[in-house]
XYZ file of C-alpha atoms in Angstrom:
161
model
C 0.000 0.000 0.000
C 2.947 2.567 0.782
C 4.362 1.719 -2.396
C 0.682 2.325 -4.441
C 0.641 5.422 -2.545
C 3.590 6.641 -3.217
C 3.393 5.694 -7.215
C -0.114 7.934 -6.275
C 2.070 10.980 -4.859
C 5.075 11.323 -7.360
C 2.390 10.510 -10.680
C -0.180 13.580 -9.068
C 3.161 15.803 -8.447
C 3.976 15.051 -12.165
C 0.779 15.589 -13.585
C 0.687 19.223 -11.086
C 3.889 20.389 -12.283
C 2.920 19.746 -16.015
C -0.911 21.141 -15.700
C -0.293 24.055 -13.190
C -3.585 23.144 -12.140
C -4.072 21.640 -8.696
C -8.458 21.084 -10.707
C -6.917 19.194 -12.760
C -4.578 17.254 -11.288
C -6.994 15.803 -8.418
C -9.839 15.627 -11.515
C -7.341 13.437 -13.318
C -5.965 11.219 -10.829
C -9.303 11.054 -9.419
C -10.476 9.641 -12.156
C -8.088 6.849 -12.261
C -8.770 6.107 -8.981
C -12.130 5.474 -9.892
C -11.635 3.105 -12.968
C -9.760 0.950 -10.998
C -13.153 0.544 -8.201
C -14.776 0.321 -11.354
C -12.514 -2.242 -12.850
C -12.862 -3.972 -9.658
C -16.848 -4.164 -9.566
C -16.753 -5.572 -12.944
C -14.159 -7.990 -12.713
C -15.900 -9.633 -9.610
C -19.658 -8.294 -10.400
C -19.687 -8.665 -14.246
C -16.827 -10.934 -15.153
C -17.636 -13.306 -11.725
C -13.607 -13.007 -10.945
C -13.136 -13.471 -7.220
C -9.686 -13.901 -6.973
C -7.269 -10.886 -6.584
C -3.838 -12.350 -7.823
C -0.508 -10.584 -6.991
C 0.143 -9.620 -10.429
C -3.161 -7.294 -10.518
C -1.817 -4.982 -8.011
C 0.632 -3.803 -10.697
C -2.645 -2.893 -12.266
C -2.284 0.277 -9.827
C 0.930 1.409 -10.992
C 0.413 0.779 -14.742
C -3.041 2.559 -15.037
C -1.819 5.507 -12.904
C 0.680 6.062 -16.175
C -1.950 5.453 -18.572
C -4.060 8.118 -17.159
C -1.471 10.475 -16.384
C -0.279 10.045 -20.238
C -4.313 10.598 -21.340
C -3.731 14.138 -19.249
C -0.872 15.450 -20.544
C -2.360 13.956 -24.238
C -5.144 16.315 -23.807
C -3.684 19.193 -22.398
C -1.122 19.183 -24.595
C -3.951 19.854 -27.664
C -5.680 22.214 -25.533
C -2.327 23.995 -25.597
C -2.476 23.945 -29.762
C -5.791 24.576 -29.596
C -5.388 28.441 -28.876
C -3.243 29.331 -31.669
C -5.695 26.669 -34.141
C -8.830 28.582 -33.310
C -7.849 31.532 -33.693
C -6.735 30.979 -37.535
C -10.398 29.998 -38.437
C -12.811 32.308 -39.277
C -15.820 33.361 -36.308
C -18.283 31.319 -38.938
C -16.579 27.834 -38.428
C -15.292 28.731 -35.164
C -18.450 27.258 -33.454
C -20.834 26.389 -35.966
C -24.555 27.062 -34.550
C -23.628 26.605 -31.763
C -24.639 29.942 -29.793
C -27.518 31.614 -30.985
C -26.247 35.251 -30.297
C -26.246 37.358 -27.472
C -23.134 35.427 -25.880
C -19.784 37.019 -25.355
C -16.825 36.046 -27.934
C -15.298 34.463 -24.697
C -17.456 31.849 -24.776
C -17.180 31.141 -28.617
C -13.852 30.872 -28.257
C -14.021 28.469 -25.177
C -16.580 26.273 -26.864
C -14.660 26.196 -30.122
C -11.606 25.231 -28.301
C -13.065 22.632 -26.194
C -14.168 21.145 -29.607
C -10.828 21.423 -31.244
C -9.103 19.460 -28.603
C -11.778 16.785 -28.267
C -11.652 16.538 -32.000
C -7.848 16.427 -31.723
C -7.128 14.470 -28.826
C -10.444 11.644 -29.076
C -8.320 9.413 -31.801
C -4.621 9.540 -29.544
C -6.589 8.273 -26.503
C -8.567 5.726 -27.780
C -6.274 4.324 -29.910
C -3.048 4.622 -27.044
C -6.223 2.558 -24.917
C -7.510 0.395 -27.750
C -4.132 -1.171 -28.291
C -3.021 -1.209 -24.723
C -6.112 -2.960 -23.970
C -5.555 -5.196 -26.993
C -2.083 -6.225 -25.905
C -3.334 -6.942 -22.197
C -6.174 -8.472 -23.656
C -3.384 -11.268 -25.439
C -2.819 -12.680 -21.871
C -6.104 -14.695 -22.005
C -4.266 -16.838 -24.346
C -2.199 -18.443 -21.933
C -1.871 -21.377 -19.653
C -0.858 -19.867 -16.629
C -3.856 -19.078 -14.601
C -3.098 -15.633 -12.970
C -1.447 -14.554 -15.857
C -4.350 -14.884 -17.811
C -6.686 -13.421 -15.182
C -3.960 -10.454 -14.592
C -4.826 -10.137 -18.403
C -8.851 -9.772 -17.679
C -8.325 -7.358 -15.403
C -5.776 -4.987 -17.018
C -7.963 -5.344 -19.887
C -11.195 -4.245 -18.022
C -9.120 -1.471 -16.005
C -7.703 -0.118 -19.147
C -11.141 -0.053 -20.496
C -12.559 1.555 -17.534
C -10.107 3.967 -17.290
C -10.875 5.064 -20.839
């Protein structure tokens, strides 16, 4: 547990020093904490997995880089968003999506917001797709709790997306 903990202090300190954002950092680490109750309730609830092997706590570590990498991912394109938006023109900036009276502020937020989920949408699922995929490959084997470590990575991943 001091070692999960830990892993949970240095990855939010990361993430902090990279957003500048103390909302975001506890947003984003937050959560990952809550695929992996999430991955948890399915993989005894849905999946009818009760035992918790050894290898599934590195589960803990693993998806708390896989989310912190789907943070900085995101922010980075929010980042190129600002200098993206601001090269199209007001009409395709936010297509119908006010219908007048609302400050160019909030165009610009909302055309942003759309720009990075636009953006950023394909890196994430893809960077979760294929990690999934690749835990996912573990069900193929013999060994028992390697191929149940591989059913739960592959439902944590999945949750965490």
């Amino acid at each position: 547990v001091r070692w999960a903990l830990g892993s949970f202090i240095i990855t939010a300190s990361l993430v902090w020093m990279n957003t500048r954002s103390l909302f975001l950092t506890v947003g984003g680490m937050s959560a990952v904490v809550t695929s992996l109750a999430a991955a948890q309730f399915v993989y005894v609830f849905g999946i009818g997995v009760n035992w918790v092997g050894m290898l599934n706590f590195l589960g803990v570590f693993i998806i708390m880089g896989i989310g912190a990498d789907d943070i900085f991912v995101i922010l980075e394109f929010w980042r190129q968003s600002a200098k993206h938006v601001q090269q199209m023109s007001p009409s395709t900036a936010v297509s119908s999506c006010f219908d007048g009276g609302h400050r160019d502020d909030d165009v610009v937020m909302v055309s942003r917001m759309r720009w990075t989920i636009e953006k950023s949408q394909y890196v994430v699922t893809m960077t979760s797709l294929t990690t999934a995929v690749a835990f996912a490959c573990n069900l193929t084997s013999h060994i028992a709790p390697i191929r149940l470590f591989g059913c739960f990575m592959t439902t944590l991943v999945a949750c965490n997306y």
